Amino acid sequence: MRPAAVLTGITGMAVVVGLLMTGEARLRGSTAGEQTAAVEETAAAAPDVAPEGTEPAATISDERAEMIARSAEPAAPPPLAATDGTAPNPATVAQQTAQADSPTASPAGKKATELPRPLVENAGRLSFGERRLQLAGIVPTPADRICGPAGRQWPCGMMAKTALRQLLRNRSLTCDLDTVEWKGTAIASCRLGTQDLGTWLAENGWAEAEAGSPLASVAEKAKQAQKGIYGRDPRRK
């Protein structure tokens, strides 16, 4: 074999090997680039994917937020329960509260009794049909009593009776009685709403206070101020 032919063959083989190595390198570079791009795409998409086992945060409307806030507020105290297990009547609850807070509670041993349509006999004495009641703590002013100096006398008893009648106007009273049924004349404290009638008569000078009565100081103030029976004829003012 000629040396030139051998050399030519070796050179050709070297060229072929070089071409094969170049193609392999290019193939490896392309595969690595694709893997790198895939990794970058996965990393970029990762923040949008929630971790396994957790739920994405849900949006909430203003109305829903307000409802949740209200549900977290302290609950109102429950109403007073009735003894028979039924729901209490609001009017009954209000009445019980008013009675508990009322400064005109009935004395011990007395029963607060409602008496309708009182008839005024004089300033201090009432009648309910055949039964009569005298207001406690005062001396009733007779309807025929005359007051004032000579020449300026006036029917103070009738005026006192009229003043009490105008106050009551045939409205029901609440009186503290030992018993609902009584005979003759009972002595008791009576109220029109929260106004004690004996106190009202003493304050306005339409009745004198009994000896030792807690209304004595009130009646004395009315006397000093010349109110009611202690003053002048109100018709001449």
mmCIF file of C-alpha atoms in Angstrom:
data_model
loop_
_atom_site.group_PDB
_atom_site.id
_atom_site.type_symbol
_atom_site.label_atom_id
_atom_site.label_comp_id
_atom_site.label_asym_id
_atom_site.label_seq_id
_atom_site.Cartn_x
_atom_site.Cartn_y
_atom_site.Cartn_z
ATOM 1 C CA MET A 1 0.000 0.000 0.000
ATOM 2 C CA ARG A 2 1.238 3.434 -0.792
ATOM 3 C CA PRO A 3 2.034 5.784 2.062
ATOM 4 C CA ALA A 4 -0.096 8.523 0.527
ATOM 5 C CA ALA A 5 -3.174 6.369 0.546
ATOM 6 C CA VAL A 6 -2.681 5.430 4.175
ATOM 7 C CA LEU A 7 -2.317 9.062 5.144
ATOM 8 C CA THR A 8 -5.444 9.997 3.257
ATOM 9 C CA GLY A 9 -7.428 7.287 5.045
ATOM 10 C CA ILE A 10 -6.264 8.355 8.490
ATOM 11 C CA THR A 11 -7.146 11.953 7.739
ATOM 12 C CA GLY A 12 -10.627 10.975 6.613
ATOM 13 C CA MET A 13 -11.239 8.952 9.759
ATOM 14 C CA ALA A 14 -10.111 11.888 11.890
ATOM 15 C CA VAL A 15 -12.544 14.158 10.085
ATOM 16 C CA VAL A 16 -15.390 11.694 10.660
ATOM 17 C CA VAL A 17 -14.596 11.357 14.352
ATOM 18 C CA GLY A 18 -14.478 15.153 14.708
ATOM 19 C CA LEU A 19 -17.839 15.505 13.092
ATOM 20 C CA LEU A 20 -19.345 12.878 15.387
ATOM 21 C CA MET A 21 -17.961 14.588 18.507
ATOM 22 C CA THR A 22 -19.259 17.982 17.381
ATOM 23 C CA GLY A 23 -22.764 16.583 16.805
ATOM 24 C CA GLU A 24 -22.790 14.902 20.219
ATOM 25 C CA ALA A 25 -21.766 18.147 21.940
ATOM 26 C CA ARG A 26 -24.502 20.073 20.176
ATOM 27 C CA LEU A 27 -27.040 17.411 21.150
ATOM 28 C CA ARG A 28 -26.024 17.573 24.809
ATOM 29 C CA GLY A 29 -26.208 21.408 24.816
ATOM 30 C CA SER A 30 -29.709 21.383 23.408
ATOM 31 C CA THR A 31 -30.947 18.871 26.020
ATOM 32 C CA ALA A 32 -29.431 20.876 28.886
ATOM 33 C CA GLY A 33 -31.035 24.086 27.601
ATOM 34 C CA GLU A 34 -34.444 22.464 27.463
ATOM 35 C CA GLN A 35 -34.062 21.126 31.026
ATOM 36 C CA THR A 36 -32.974 24.579 32.290
ATOM 37 C CA ALA A 37 -35.966 26.236 30.627
ATOM 38 C CA ALA A 38 -38.301 23.666 32.138
ATOM 39 C CA VAL A 39 -36.867 24.276 35.606
ATOM 40 C CA GLU A 40 -37.234 28.051 35.226
ATOM 41 C CA GLU A 41 -40.842 27.694 34.093
ATOM 42 C CA THR A 42 -41.613 25.450 37.081
ATOM 43 C CA ALA A 43 -40.034 27.930 39.496
ATOM 44 C CA ALA A 44 -41.970 30.829 37.963
ATOM 45 C CA ALA A 45 -45.249 28.937 38.270
ATOM 46 C CA ALA A 46 -44.621 27.772 41.848
ATOM 47 C CA PRO A 47 -45.958 30.944 43.651
ATOM 48 C CA ASP A 48 -49.320 30.488 41.960
ATOM 49 C CA VAL A 49 -49.732 26.983 43.326
ATOM 50 C CA ALA A 50 -50.955 26.628 46.923
ATOM 51 C CA PRO A 51 -49.048 24.199 49.148
ATOM 52 C CA GLU A 52 -50.617 20.811 49.453
ATOM 53 C CA GLY A 53 -53.008 20.513 52.425
ATOM 54 C CA THR A 54 -53.860 24.270 52.616
ATOM 55 C CA GLU A 55 -56.853 26.152 51.229
ATOM 56 C CA PRO A 56 -56.555 29.404 49.281
ATOM 57 C CA ALA A 57 -57.739 32.569 51.061
ATOM 58 C CA ALA A 58 -61.355 33.355 50.179
ATOM 59 C CA THR A 59 -62.655 36.857 49.551
ATOM 60 C CA ILE A 60 -65.401 38.279 51.846
ATOM 61 C CA SER A 61 -67.991 40.954 51.215
ATOM 62 C CA ASP A 62 -68.670 43.959 53.448
ATOM 63 C CA GLU A 63 -72.098 42.594 54.381
ATOM 64 C CA ARG A 64 -70.637 39.275 55.467
ATOM 65 C CA ALA A 65 -67.943 41.004 57.512
ATOM 66 C CA GLU A 66 -70.574 43.093 59.285
ATOM 67 C CA MET A 67 -72.601 39.985 60.116
ATOM 68 C CA ILE A 68 -69.539 38.301 61.593
ATOM 69 C CA ALA A 69 -68.736 41.388 63.675
ATOM 70 C CA ARG A 70 -72.254 41.504 65.050
ATOM 71 C CA SER A 71 -72.182 37.833 65.944
ATOM 72 C CA ALA A 72 -69.071 38.462 68.017
ATOM 73 C CA GLU A 73 -70.761 41.143 70.151
ATOM 74 C CA PRO A 74 -71.804 40.194 73.716
ATOM 75 C CA ALA A 75 -75.315 38.776 73.858
ATOM 76 C CA ALA A 76 -78.051 40.769 75.603
ATOM 77 C CA PRO A 77 -79.079 39.463 79.050
ATOM 78 C CA PRO A 78 -82.015 37.050 78.850
ATOM 79 C CA PRO A 79 -85.460 38.279 79.986
ATOM 80 C CA LEU A 80 -86.866 37.265 83.306
ATOM 81 C CA ALA A 81 -88.190 33.739 83.117
ATOM 82 C CA ALA A 82 -91.701 32.946 84.251
ATOM 83 C CA THR A 83 -92.169 30.390 87.008
ATOM 84 C CA ASP A 84 -94.221 28.107 84.746
ATOM 85 C CA GLY A 85 -91.507 27.988 82.082
ATOM 86 C CA THR A 86 -93.344 30.199 79.588
ATOM 87 C CA ALA A 87 -91.974 33.405 78.089
ATOM 88 C CA PRO A 88 -92.741 36.453 80.272
ATOM 89 C CA ASN A 89 -95.075 39.163 79.058
ATOM 90 C CA PRO A 90 -93.104 42.407 78.380
ATOM 91 C CA ALA A 91 -95.786 44.419 80.178
ATOM 92 C CA THR A 92 -95.481 42.140 83.211
ATOM 93 C CA VAL A 93 -91.696 42.491 83.253
ATOM 94 C CA ALA A 94 -91.970 46.283 83.063
ATOM 95 C CA GLN A 95 -94.531 46.302 85.879
ATOM 96 C CA GLN A 96 -92.332 44.105 88.074
ATOM 97 C CA THR A 97 -89.337 46.361 87.424
ATOM 98 C CA ALA A 98 -91.368 49.478 88.236
ATOM 99 C CA GLN A 99 -92.627 47.943 91.447
ATOM 100 C CA ALA A 100 -89.121 46.982 92.493
ATOM 101 C CA ASP A 101 -87.813 50.508 91.819
ATOM 102 C CA SER A 102 -90.882 52.345 93.115
ATOM 103 C CA PRO A 103 -90.377 54.367 96.316
ATOM 104 C CA THR A 104 -94.107 53.940 97.142
ATOM 105 C CA ALA A 105 -94.003 50.259 98.004
ATOM 106 C CA SER A 106 -96.701 49.018 100.392
ATOM 107 C CA PRO A 107 -95.782 48.753 104.090
ATOM 108 C CA ALA A 108 -95.197 45.310 105.552
ATOM 109 C CA GLY A 109 -98.462 43.515 106.256
ATOM 110 C CA LYS A 110 -100.412 45.769 103.908
ATOM 111 C CA LYS A 111 -101.802 44.787 100.540
ATOM 112 C CA ALA A 112 -101.730 47.243 97.661
ATOM 113 C CA THR A 113 -105.306 47.243 96.359
ATOM 114 C CA GLU A 114 -106.681 49.060 93.345
ATOM 115 C CA LEU A 115 -109.938 50.857 94.084
ATOM 116 C CA PRO A 116 -111.887 52.219 91.103
ATOM 117 C CA ARG A 117 -114.124 55.289 90.839
ATOM 118 C CA PRO A 118 -113.545 56.980 94.207
ATOM 119 C CA LEU A 119 -116.165 59.454 95.408
ATOM 120 C CA VAL A 120 -114.748 62.457 97.307
ATOM 121 C CA GLU A 121 -116.770 63.239 100.445
ATOM 122 C CA ASN A 122 -114.280 65.821 101.680
ATOM 123 C CA ALA A 123 -110.569 66.601 101.598
ATOM 124 C CA GLY A 124 -109.398 63.434 103.333
ATOM 125 C CA ARG A 125 -112.321 61.029 103.128
ATOM 126 C CA LEU A 126 -113.374 58.907 100.155
ATOM 127 C CA SER A 127 -116.168 56.450 99.552
ATOM 128 C CA PHE A 128 -116.436 53.366 97.361
ATOM 129 C CA GLY A 129 -120.068 52.400 97.330
ATOM 130 C CA GLU A 130 -121.013 51.602 100.936
ATOM 131 C CA ARG A 131 -117.388 51.500 102.082
ATOM 132 C CA ARG A 132 -115.493 54.558 103.267
ATOM 133 C CA LEU A 133 -111.795 55.279 103.499
ATOM 134 C CA GLN A 134 -109.936 57.984 105.393
ATOM 135 C CA LEU A 135 -106.483 58.991 104.212
ATOM 136 C CA ALA A 136 -103.806 58.212 106.785
ATOM 137 C CA GLY A 137 -101.702 60.936 108.423
ATOM 138 C CA ILE A 138 -104.118 63.845 108.000
ATOM 139 C CA VAL A 139 -107.260 65.295 109.570
ATOM 140 C CA PRO A 140 -110.017 65.434 106.914
ATOM 141 C CA THR A 141 -111.265 68.940 106.208
ATOM 142 C CA PRO A 142 -115.080 69.019 106.538
ATOM 143 C CA ALA A 143 -116.811 70.132 103.366
ATOM 144 C CA ASP A 144 -118.769 72.793 105.313
ATOM 145 C CA ARG A 145 -115.706 74.400 106.934
ATOM 146 C CA ILE A 146 -115.475 78.199 106.656
ATOM 147 C CA CYS A 147 -112.119 79.980 106.701
ATOM 148 C CA GLY A 148 -110.949 83.598 106.820
ATOM 149 C CA PRO A 149 -111.605 86.615 109.049
ATOM 150 C CA ALA A 150 -114.985 88.227 109.432
ATOM 151 C CA GLY A 151 -116.039 89.969 106.300
ATOM 152 C CA ARG A 152 -113.670 87.840 104.197
ATOM 153 C CA GLN A 153 -114.807 84.365 104.993
ATOM 154 C CA TRP A 154 -114.845 81.777 102.276
ATOM 155 C CA PRO A 155 -115.944 78.114 101.955
ATOM 156 C CA CYS A 156 -112.487 76.572 102.311
ATOM 157 C CA GLY A 157 -113.931 73.104 103.057
ATOM 158 C CA MET A 158 -115.790 72.988 99.769
ATOM 159 C CA MET A 159 -112.777 74.391 97.936
ATOM 160 C CA ALA A 160 -110.559 71.679 99.459
ATOM 161 C CA LYS A 161 -113.042 68.997 98.411
ATOM 162 C CA THR A 162 -113.156 70.403 94.874
ATOM 163 C CA ALA A 163 -109.353 70.513 94.656
ATOM 164 C CA LEU A 164 -109.073 66.803 95.577
ATOM 165 C CA ARG A 165 -111.882 65.873 93.209
ATOM 166 C CA GLN A 166 -110.182 67.701 90.338
ATOM 167 C CA LEU A 167 -106.952 65.857 91.111
ATOM 168 C CA LEU A 168 -108.582 62.435 91.053
ATOM 169 C CA ARG A 169 -111.039 62.985 88.179
ATOM 170 C CA ASN A 170 -112.689 59.658 88.940
ATOM 171 C CA ARG A 171 -109.457 57.712 88.327
ATOM 172 C CA SER A 172 -108.596 54.503 90.173
ATOM 173 C CA LEU A 173 -106.413 54.608 93.283
ATOM 174 C CA THR A 174 -103.975 52.210 94.892
ATOM 175 C CA CYS A 175 -104.475 51.912 98.652
ATOM 176 C CA ASP A 176 -102.540 49.937 101.279
ATOM 177 C CA LEU A 177 -105.176 47.899 103.112
ATOM 178 C CA ASP A 178 -105.180 45.080 105.630
ATOM 179 C CA THR A 179 -107.947 43.411 103.671
ATOM 180 C CA VAL A 180 -109.711 43.999 100.395
ATOM 181 C CA GLU A 181 -113.125 43.596 102.007
ATOM 182 C CA TRP A 182 -113.766 45.928 104.929
ATOM 183 C CA LYS A 183 -116.759 47.364 106.679
ATOM 184 C CA GLY A 184 -117.323 50.878 107.925
ATOM 185 C CA THR A 185 -114.378 53.262 107.511
ATOM 186 C CA ALA A 186 -110.836 52.080 106.852
ATOM 187 C CA ILE A 187 -107.733 54.229 107.377
ATOM 188 C CA ALA A 188 -105.090 53.777 104.722
ATOM 189 C CA SER A 189 -102.533 55.511 102.545
ATOM 190 C CA CYS A 190 -103.622 55.910 98.941
ATOM 191 C CA ARG A 191 -101.813 56.889 95.772
ATOM 192 C CA LEU A 192 -102.735 58.183 92.376
ATOM 193 C CA GLY A 193 -99.918 56.768 90.316
ATOM 194 C CA THR A 194 -96.906 57.630 92.492
ATOM 195 C CA GLN A 195 -98.513 60.655 94.191
ATOM 196 C CA ASP A 196 -99.532 60.029 97.802
ATOM 197 C CA LEU A 197 -102.872 61.751 98.397
ATOM 198 C CA GLY A 198 -102.286 62.584 102.062
ATOM 199 C CA THR A 199 -98.964 64.215 101.211
ATOM 200 C CA TRP A 200 -100.570 66.168 98.374
ATOM 201 C CA LEU A 201 -103.323 67.540 100.630
ATOM 202 C CA ALA A 202 -100.809 68.519 103.333
ATOM 203 C CA GLU A 203 -98.389 70.139 100.868
ATOM 204 C CA ASN A 204 -101.111 72.262 99.338
ATOM 205 C CA GLY A 205 -102.671 73.230 102.672
ATOM 206 C CA TRP A 206 -106.009 71.513 102.055
ATOM 207 C CA ALA A 207 -105.803 69.341 105.181
ATOM 208 C CA GLU A 208 -104.112 69.501 108.577
ATOM 209 C CA ALA A 209 -101.731 66.798 109.740
ATOM 210 C CA GLU A 210 -102.575 64.465 112.617
ATOM 211 C CA ALA A 211 -100.610 64.788 115.834
ATOM 212 C CA GLY A 212 -97.360 62.854 115.470
ATOM 213 C CA SER A 213 -97.886 62.359 111.761
ATOM 214 C CA PRO A 214 -94.821 62.309 109.479
ATOM 215 C CA LEU A 215 -96.724 64.898 107.440
ATOM 216 C CA ALA A 216 -96.590 67.467 110.257
ATOM 217 C CA SER A 217 -93.559 69.282 108.869
ATOM 218 C CA VAL A 218 -95.068 69.333 105.381
ATOM 219 C CA ALA A 219 -98.336 70.795 106.693
ATOM 220 C CA GLU A 220 -96.426 73.405 108.704
ATOM 221 C CA LYS A 221 -94.628 74.606 105.574
ATOM 222 C CA ALA A 222 -97.975 74.961 103.811
ATOM 223 C CA LYS A 223 -99.298 76.963 106.779
ATOM 224 C CA GLN A 224 -96.286 79.289 106.732
ATOM 225 C CA ALA A 225 -96.771 79.802 103.006
ATOM 226 C CA GLN A 226 -100.515 80.480 103.565
ATOM 227 C CA LYS A 227 -101.600 77.788 101.158
ATOM 228 C CA GLY A 228 -105.045 76.242 100.984
ATOM 229 C CA ILE A 229 -107.150 76.656 104.102
ATOM 230 C CA TYR A 230 -104.444 78.858 105.641
ATOM 231 C CA GLY A 231 -104.653 81.481 102.929
ATOM 232 C CA ARG A 232 -107.131 83.824 101.375
ATOM 233 C CA ASP A 233 -110.103 83.042 99.186
ATOM 234 C CA PRO A 234 -108.499 81.876 95.899
ATOM 235 C CA ARG A 235 -111.527 83.140 94.005
ATOM 236 C CA ARG A 236 -110.587 86.748 94.773
ATOM 237 C CA LYS A 237 -107.056 86.612 93.315
#
